[in-house]
Short mmCIF file of C-alpha atoms in Angstrom, two decimals:
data_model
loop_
_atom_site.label_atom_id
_atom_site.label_comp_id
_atom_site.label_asym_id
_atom_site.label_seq_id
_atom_site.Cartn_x
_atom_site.Cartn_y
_atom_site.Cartn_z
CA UNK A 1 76.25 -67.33 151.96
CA UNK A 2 79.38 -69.97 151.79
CA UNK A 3 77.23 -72.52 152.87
CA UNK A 4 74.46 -72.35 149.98
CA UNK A 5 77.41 -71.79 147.83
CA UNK A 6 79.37 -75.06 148.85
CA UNK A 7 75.94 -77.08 147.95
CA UNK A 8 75.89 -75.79 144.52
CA UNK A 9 78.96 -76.67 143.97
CA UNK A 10 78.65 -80.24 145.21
CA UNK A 11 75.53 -80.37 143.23
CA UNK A 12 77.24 -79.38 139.76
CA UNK A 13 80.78 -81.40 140.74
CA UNK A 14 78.40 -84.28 141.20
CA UNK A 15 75.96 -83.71 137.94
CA UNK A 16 79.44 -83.47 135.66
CA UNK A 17 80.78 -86.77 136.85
CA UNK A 18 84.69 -85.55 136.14
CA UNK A 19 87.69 -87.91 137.75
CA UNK A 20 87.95 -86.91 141.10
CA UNK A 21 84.80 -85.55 141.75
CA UNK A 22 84.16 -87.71 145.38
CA UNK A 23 87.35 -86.37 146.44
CA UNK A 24 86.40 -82.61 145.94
CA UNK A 25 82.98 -83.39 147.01
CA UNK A 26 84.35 -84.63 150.14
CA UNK A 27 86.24 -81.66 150.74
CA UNK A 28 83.40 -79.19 150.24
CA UNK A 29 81.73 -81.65 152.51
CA UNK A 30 84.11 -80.93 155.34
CA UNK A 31 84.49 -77.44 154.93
CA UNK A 32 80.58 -77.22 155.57
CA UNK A 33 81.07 -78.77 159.05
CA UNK A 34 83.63 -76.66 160.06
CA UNK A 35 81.53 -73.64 159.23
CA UNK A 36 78.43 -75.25 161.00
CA UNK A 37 80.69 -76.19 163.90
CA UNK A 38 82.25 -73.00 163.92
CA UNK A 39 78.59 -71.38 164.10
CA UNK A 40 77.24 -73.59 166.64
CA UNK A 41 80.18 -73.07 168.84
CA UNK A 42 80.17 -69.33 168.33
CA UNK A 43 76.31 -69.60 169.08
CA UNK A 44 76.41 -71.52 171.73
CA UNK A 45 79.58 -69.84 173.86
CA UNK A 46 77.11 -66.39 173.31
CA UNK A 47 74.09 -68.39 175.42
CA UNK A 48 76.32 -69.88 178.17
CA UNK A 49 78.68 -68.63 180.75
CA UNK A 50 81.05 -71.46 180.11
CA UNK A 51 84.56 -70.59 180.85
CA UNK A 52 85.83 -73.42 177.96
CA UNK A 53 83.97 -72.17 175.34
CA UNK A 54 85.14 -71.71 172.28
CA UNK A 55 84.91 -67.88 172.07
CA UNK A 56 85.28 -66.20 169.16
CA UNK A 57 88.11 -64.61 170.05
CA UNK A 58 89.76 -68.39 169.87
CA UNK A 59 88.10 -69.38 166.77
CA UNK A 60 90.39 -67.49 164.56
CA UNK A 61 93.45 -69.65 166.82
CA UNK A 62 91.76 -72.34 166.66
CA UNK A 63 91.04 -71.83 162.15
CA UNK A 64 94.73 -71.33 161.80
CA UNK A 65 95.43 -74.17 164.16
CA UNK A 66 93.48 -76.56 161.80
CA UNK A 67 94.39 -74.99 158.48
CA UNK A 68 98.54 -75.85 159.96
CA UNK A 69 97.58 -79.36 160.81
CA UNK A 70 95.62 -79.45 156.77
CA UNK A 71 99.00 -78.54 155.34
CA UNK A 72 101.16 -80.26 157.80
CA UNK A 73 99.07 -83.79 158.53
CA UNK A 74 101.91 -86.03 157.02
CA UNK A 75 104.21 -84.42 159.54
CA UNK A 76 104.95 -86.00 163.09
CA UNK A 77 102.31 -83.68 164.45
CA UNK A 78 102.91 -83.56 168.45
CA UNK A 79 100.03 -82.38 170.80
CA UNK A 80 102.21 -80.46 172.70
CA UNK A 81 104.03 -78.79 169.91
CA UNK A 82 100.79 -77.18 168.76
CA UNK A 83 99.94 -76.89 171.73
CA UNK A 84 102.22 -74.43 172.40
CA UNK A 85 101.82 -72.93 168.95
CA UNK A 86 98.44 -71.79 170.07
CA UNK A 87 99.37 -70.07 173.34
CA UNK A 88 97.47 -72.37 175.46
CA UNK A 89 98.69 -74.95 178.19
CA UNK A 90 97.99 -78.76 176.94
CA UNK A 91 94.92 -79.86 178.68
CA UNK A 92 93.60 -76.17 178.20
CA UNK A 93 94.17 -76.59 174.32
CA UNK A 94 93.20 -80.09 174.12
CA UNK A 95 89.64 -79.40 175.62
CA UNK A 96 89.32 -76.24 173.62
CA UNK A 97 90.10 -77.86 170.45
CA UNK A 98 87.94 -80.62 171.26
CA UNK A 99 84.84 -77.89 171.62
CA UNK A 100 86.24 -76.23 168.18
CA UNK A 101 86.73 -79.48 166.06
CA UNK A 102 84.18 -81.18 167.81
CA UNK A 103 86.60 -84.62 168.14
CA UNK A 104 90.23 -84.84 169.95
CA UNK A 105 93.57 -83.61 168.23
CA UNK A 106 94.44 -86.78 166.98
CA UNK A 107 91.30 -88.22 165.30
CA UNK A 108 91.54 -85.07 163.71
CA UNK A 109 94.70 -85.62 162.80
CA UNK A 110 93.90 -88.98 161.27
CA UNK A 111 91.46 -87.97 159.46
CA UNK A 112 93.27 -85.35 157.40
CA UNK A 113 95.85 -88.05 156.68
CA UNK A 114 92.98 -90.66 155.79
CA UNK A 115 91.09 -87.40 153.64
CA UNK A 116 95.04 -87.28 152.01
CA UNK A 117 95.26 -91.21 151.68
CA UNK A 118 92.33 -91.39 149.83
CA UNK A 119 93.24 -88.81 147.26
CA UNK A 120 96.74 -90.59 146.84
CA UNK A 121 95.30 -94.02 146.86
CA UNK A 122 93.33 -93.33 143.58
CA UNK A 123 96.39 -92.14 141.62
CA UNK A 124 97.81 -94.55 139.81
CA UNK A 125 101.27 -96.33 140.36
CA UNK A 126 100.72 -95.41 144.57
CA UNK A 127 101.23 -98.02 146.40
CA UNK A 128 99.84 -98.31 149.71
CA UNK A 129 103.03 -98.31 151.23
CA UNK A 130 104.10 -94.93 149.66
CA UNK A 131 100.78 -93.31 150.47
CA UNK A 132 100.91 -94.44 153.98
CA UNK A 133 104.61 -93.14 154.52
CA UNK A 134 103.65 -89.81 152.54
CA UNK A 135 100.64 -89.30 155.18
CA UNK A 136 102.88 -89.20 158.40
CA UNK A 137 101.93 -93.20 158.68
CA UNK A 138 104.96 -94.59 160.81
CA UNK A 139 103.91 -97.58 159.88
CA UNK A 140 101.96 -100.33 157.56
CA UNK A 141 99.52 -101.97 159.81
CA UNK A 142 98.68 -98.97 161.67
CA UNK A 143 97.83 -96.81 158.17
CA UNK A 144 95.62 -99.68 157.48
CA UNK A 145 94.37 -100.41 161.24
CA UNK A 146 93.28 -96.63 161.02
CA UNK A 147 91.99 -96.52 157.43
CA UNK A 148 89.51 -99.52 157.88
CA UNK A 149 88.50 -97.68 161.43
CA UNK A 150 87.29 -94.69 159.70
CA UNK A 151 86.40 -96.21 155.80
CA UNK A 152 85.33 -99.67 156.39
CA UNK A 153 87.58 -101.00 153.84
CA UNK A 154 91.43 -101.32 153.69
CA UNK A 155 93.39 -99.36 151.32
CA UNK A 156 93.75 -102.01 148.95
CA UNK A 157 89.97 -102.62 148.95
CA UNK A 158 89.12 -98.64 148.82
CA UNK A 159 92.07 -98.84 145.65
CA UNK A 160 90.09 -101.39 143.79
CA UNK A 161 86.77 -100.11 144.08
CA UNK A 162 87.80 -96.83 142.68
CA UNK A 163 89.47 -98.66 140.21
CA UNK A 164 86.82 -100.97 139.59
CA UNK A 165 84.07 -98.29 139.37
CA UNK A 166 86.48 -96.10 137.14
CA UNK A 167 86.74 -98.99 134.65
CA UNK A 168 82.96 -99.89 135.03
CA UNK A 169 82.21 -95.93 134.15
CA UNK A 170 84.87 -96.50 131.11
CA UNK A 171 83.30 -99.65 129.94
CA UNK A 172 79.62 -98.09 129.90
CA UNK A 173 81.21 -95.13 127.43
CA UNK A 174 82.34 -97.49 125.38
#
């Protein structure tokens, strides 16, 4: 169902080439490994007798959880404040969203403010200051510390080759 839909539309947003399209791509991207995690934990908490499973009673916590941190990632996002949004103790929630997520709270986190980074970095007149402030950053070096960590690049680097693959697509028009 969703899934074989997602791939069709990564297929077509990558067959019209439109401004954007990696960022959208990567989106649908992500939203297919949450529903594969999501089945697989389901799946899996069915088989075992495993008291920290990710039942599917939590799941829908657990969806809402990461849909708040989606919207709120440039936000000072404290463990224990969602924690306690979810109903569970700290260490409970932490190793229950580390079964649901499939990574700890805050590389989650960090990667919904890099995901955001990268669609900010692309748009012109953003500097990488703004961006890094707008995407909860408290600070330069450790936006850029966490951006080369999980892209391989800094954000000036990831800025030009956009740029420089924009103008390259530009120049072939021509």
């Amino acid at each position: 169902g969703r899934l074989k839909t997602l791939l069709t539309d990564i297929r077509d947003e990558y067959m019209a080439g439109m401004p954007f399209a990696e960022v959208n791509i990567y989106s649908k991207l992500l939203e297919m490994f949450v529903l594969i995690g999501q089945r697989f934990s389901i799946n899996n908490s069915e088989h075992k007798d495993d008291s920290y499973g990710v039942k599917g009673e939590y799941a829908f916590v657990f969806m809402d959880i990461c849909d708040y941190i989606n919207s709120h990632c440039s936000e000072d996002l404290k463990l224990d404040d969602i924690a306690d949004m979810s109903g569970f103790s700290k260490y409970y929630f932490e190793r229950l969203f580390k079964q649901f997520a499939g990574t700890s709270f805050y590389k989650y986190v960090n990667q919904k403010r890099i995901a955001k980074a990268q669609e900010l970095l692309i748009e012109p007149g953003n500097s990488v200051t703004d961006v890094a402030l707008n995407c909860g950053f408290t600070s330069i070096s450790s936006f850029i510390r966490m951006f080369k960590l999980q892209k391989g690049c800094t954000p000036t680097e990831f800025k030009n080759m956009y740029w420089g693959i924009r103008r390259g697509a530009q120049n072939n028009n021509d």
